[in-house]
Short mmCIF file of N, CA and C in Angstrom, two decimals:
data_model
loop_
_atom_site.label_atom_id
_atom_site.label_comp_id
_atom_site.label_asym_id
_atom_site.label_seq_id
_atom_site.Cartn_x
_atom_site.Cartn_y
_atom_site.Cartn_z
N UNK A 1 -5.85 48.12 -111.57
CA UNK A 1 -5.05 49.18 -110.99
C UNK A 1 -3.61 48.71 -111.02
N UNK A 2 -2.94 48.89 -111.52
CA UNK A 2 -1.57 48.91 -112.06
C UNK A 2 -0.35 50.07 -111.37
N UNK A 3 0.61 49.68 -110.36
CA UNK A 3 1.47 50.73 -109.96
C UNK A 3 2.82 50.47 -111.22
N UNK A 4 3.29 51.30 -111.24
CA UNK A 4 5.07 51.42 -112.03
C UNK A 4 5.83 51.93 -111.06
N UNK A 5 6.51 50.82 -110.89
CA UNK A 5 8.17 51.53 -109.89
C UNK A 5 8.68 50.25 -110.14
N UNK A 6 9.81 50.28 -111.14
CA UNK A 6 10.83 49.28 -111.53
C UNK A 6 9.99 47.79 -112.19
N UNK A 7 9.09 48.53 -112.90
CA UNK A 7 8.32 47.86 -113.81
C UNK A 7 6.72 48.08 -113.41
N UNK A 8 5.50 47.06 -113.72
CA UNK A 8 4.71 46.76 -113.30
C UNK A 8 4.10 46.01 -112.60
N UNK A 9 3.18 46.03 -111.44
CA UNK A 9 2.91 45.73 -110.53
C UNK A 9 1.06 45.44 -110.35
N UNK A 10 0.34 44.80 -111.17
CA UNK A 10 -1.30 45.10 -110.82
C UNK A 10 -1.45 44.73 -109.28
N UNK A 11 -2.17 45.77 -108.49
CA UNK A 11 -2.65 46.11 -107.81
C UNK A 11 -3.81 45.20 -107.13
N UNK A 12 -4.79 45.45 -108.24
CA UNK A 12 -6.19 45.08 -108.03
C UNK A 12 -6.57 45.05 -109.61
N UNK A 13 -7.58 44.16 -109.84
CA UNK A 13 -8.31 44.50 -111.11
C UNK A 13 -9.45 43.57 -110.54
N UNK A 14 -10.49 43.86 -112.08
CA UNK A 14 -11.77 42.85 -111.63
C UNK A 14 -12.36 43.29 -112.76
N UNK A 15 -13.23 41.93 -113.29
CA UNK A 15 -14.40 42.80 -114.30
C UNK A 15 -15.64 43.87 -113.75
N UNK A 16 -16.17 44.12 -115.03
CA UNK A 16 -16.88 45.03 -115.24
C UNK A 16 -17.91 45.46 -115.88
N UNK A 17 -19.05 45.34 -116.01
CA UNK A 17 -19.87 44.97 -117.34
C UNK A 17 -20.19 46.51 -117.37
N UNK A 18 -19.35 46.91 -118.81
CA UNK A 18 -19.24 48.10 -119.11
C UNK A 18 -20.15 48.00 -120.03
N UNK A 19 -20.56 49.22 -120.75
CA UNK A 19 -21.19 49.63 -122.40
C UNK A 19 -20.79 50.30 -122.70
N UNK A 20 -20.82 50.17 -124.39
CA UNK A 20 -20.30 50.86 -125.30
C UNK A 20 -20.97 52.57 -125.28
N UNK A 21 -20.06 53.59 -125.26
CA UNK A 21 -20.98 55.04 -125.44
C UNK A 21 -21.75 55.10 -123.82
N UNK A 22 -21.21 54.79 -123.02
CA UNK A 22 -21.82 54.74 -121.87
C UNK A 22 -20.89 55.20 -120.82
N UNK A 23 -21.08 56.94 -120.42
CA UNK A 23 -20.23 57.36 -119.78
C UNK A 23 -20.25 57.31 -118.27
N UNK A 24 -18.78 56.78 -117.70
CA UNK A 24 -18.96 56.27 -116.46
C UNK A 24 -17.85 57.31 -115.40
N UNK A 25 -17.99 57.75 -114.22
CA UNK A 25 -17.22 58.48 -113.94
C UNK A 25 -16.31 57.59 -113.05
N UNK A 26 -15.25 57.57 -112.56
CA UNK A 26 -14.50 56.82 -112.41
C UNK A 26 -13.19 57.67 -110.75
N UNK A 27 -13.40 56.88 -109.92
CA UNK A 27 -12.60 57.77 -108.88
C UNK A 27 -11.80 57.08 -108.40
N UNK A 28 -10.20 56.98 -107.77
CA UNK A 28 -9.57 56.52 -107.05
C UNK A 28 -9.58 57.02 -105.44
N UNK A 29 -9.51 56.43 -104.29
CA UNK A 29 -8.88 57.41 -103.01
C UNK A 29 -7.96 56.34 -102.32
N UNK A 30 -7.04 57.62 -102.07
CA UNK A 30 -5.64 56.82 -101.50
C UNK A 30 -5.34 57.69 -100.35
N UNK A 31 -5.41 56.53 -99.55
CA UNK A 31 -4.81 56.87 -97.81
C UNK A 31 -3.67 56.26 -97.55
N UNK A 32 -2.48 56.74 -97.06
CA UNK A 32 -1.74 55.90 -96.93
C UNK A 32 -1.23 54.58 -97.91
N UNK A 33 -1.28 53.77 -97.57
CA UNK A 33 -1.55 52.26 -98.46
C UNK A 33 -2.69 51.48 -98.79
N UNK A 34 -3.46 52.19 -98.62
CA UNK A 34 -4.81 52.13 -98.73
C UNK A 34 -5.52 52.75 -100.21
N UNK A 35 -6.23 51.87 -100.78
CA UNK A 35 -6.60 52.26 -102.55
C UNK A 35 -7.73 51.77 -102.62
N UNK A 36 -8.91 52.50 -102.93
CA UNK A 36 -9.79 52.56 -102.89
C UNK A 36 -10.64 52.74 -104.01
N UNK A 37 -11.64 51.96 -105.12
CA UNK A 37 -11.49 52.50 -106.50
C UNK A 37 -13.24 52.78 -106.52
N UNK A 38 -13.78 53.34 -107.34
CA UNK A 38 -15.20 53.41 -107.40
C UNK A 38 -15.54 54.05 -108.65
N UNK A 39 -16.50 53.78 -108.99
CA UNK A 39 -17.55 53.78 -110.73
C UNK A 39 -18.33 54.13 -110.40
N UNK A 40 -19.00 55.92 -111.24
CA UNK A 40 -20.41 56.15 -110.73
C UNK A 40 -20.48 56.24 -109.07
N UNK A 41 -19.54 56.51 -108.24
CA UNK A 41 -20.02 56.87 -106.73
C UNK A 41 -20.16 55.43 -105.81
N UNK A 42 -19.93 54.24 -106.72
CA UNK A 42 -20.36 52.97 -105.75
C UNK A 42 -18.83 52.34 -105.50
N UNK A 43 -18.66 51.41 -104.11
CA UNK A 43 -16.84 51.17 -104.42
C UNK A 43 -16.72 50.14 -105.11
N UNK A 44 -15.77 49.87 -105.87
CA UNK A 44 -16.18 48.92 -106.43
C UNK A 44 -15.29 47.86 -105.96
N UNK A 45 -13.67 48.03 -105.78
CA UNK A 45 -12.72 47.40 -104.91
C UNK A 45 -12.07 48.03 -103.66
N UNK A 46 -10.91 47.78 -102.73
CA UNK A 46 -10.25 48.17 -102.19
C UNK A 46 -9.06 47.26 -102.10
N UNK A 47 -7.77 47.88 -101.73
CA UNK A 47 -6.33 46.87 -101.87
C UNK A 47 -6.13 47.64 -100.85
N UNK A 48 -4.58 47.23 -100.53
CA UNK A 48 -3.58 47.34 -100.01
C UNK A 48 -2.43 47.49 -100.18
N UNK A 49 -1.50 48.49 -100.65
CA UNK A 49 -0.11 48.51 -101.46
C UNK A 49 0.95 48.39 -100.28
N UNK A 50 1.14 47.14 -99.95
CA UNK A 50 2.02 46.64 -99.07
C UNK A 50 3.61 46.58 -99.60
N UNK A 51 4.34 46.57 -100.96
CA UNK A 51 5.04 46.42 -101.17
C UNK A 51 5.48 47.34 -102.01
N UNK A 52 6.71 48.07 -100.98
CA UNK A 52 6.95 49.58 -101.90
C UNK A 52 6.38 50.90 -101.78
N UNK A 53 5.18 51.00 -100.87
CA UNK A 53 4.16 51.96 -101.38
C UNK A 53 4.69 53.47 -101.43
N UNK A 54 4.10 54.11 -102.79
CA UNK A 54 4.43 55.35 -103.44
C UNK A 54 4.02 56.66 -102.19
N UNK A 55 4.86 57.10 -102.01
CA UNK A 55 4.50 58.40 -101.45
C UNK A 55 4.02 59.89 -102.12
N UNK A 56 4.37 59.69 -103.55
CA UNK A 56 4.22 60.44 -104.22
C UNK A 56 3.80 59.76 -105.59
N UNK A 57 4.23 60.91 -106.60
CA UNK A 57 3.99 60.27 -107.79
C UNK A 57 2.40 61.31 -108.99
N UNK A 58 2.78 60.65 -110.29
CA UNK A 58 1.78 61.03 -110.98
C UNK A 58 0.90 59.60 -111.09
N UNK A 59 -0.43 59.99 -112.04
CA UNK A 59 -1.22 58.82 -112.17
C UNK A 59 -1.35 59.08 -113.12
N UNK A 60 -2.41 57.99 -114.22
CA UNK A 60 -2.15 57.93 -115.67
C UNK A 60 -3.24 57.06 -116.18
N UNK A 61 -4.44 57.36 -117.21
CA UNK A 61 -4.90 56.42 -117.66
C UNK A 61 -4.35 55.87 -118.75
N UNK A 62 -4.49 54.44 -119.17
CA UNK A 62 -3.70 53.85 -120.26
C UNK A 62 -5.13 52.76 -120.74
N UNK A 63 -4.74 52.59 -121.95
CA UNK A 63 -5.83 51.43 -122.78
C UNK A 63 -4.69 50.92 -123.33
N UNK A 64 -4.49 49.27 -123.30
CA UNK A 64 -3.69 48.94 -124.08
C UNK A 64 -4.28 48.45 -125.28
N UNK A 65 -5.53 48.13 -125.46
CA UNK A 65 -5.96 47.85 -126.48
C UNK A 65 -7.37 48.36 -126.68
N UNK A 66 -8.30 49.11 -128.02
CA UNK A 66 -8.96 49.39 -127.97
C UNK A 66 -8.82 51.15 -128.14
N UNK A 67 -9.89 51.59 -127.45
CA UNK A 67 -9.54 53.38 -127.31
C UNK A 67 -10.43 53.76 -126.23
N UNK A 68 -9.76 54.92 -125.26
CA UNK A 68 -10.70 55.35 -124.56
C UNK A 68 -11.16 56.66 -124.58
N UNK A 69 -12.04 56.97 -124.24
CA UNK A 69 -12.67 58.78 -124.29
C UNK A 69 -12.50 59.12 -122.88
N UNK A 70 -11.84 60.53 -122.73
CA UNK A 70 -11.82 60.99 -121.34
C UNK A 70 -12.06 62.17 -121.71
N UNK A 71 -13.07 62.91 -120.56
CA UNK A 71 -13.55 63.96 -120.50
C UNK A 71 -13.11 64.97 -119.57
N UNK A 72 -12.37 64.63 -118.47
CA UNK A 72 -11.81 65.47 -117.79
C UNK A 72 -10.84 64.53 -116.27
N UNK A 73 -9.81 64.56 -115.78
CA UNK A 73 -9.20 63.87 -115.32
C UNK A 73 -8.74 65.09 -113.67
N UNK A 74 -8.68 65.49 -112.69
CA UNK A 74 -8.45 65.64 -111.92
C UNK A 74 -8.21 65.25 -110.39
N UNK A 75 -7.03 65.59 -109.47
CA UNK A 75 -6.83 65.26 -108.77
C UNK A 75 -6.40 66.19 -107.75
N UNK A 76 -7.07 65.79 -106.34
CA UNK A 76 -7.05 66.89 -105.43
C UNK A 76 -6.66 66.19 -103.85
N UNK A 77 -6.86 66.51 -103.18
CA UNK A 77 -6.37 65.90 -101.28
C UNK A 77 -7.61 65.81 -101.12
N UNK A 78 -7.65 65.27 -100.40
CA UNK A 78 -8.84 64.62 -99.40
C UNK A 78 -9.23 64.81 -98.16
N UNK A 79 -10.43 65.79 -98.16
CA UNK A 79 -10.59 66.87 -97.19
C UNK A 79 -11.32 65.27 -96.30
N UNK A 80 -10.97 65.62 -95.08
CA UNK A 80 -11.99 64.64 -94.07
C UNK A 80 -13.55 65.68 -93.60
#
């Protein structure tokens, strides 16, 4: 998880034992400074964006190497 504001910033990352042709759905939730990431419905990390944190903003998937398939990308508020 990678923020941009006056460059780059990773967040959080971690492996993953992905497969090839193996479609995974993929969710972020953000409270506050609070980031929350999950694969398939399970969490998989959580951070803390203590430095800077975005009040706004767009989001963005990126591959820097390789290619990725996306099937549909949306983003909505977070009903309690």
């Amino acid at each position: 998880l990678v923020k941009a504001l006056d460059g780059e910033n990773a967040l959080a990352e971690m492996p993953y034992p992905w497969h090839l042709d193996q479609p995974y759905a993929l969710a972020l939730r953000v409270r506050g400074r609070s980031v929350e990431a999950f694969v398939d419905g399970r969490r998989v990390f959580q951070t803390v964006d203590t430095e800077r944190p975005l009040e706004g903003g767009a989001a963005a998937l990126v591959c820097d190497v390789g290619r990725i398939d996306v099937d549909r990308v949306s983003v909505h508020p977070i009903r309690d």
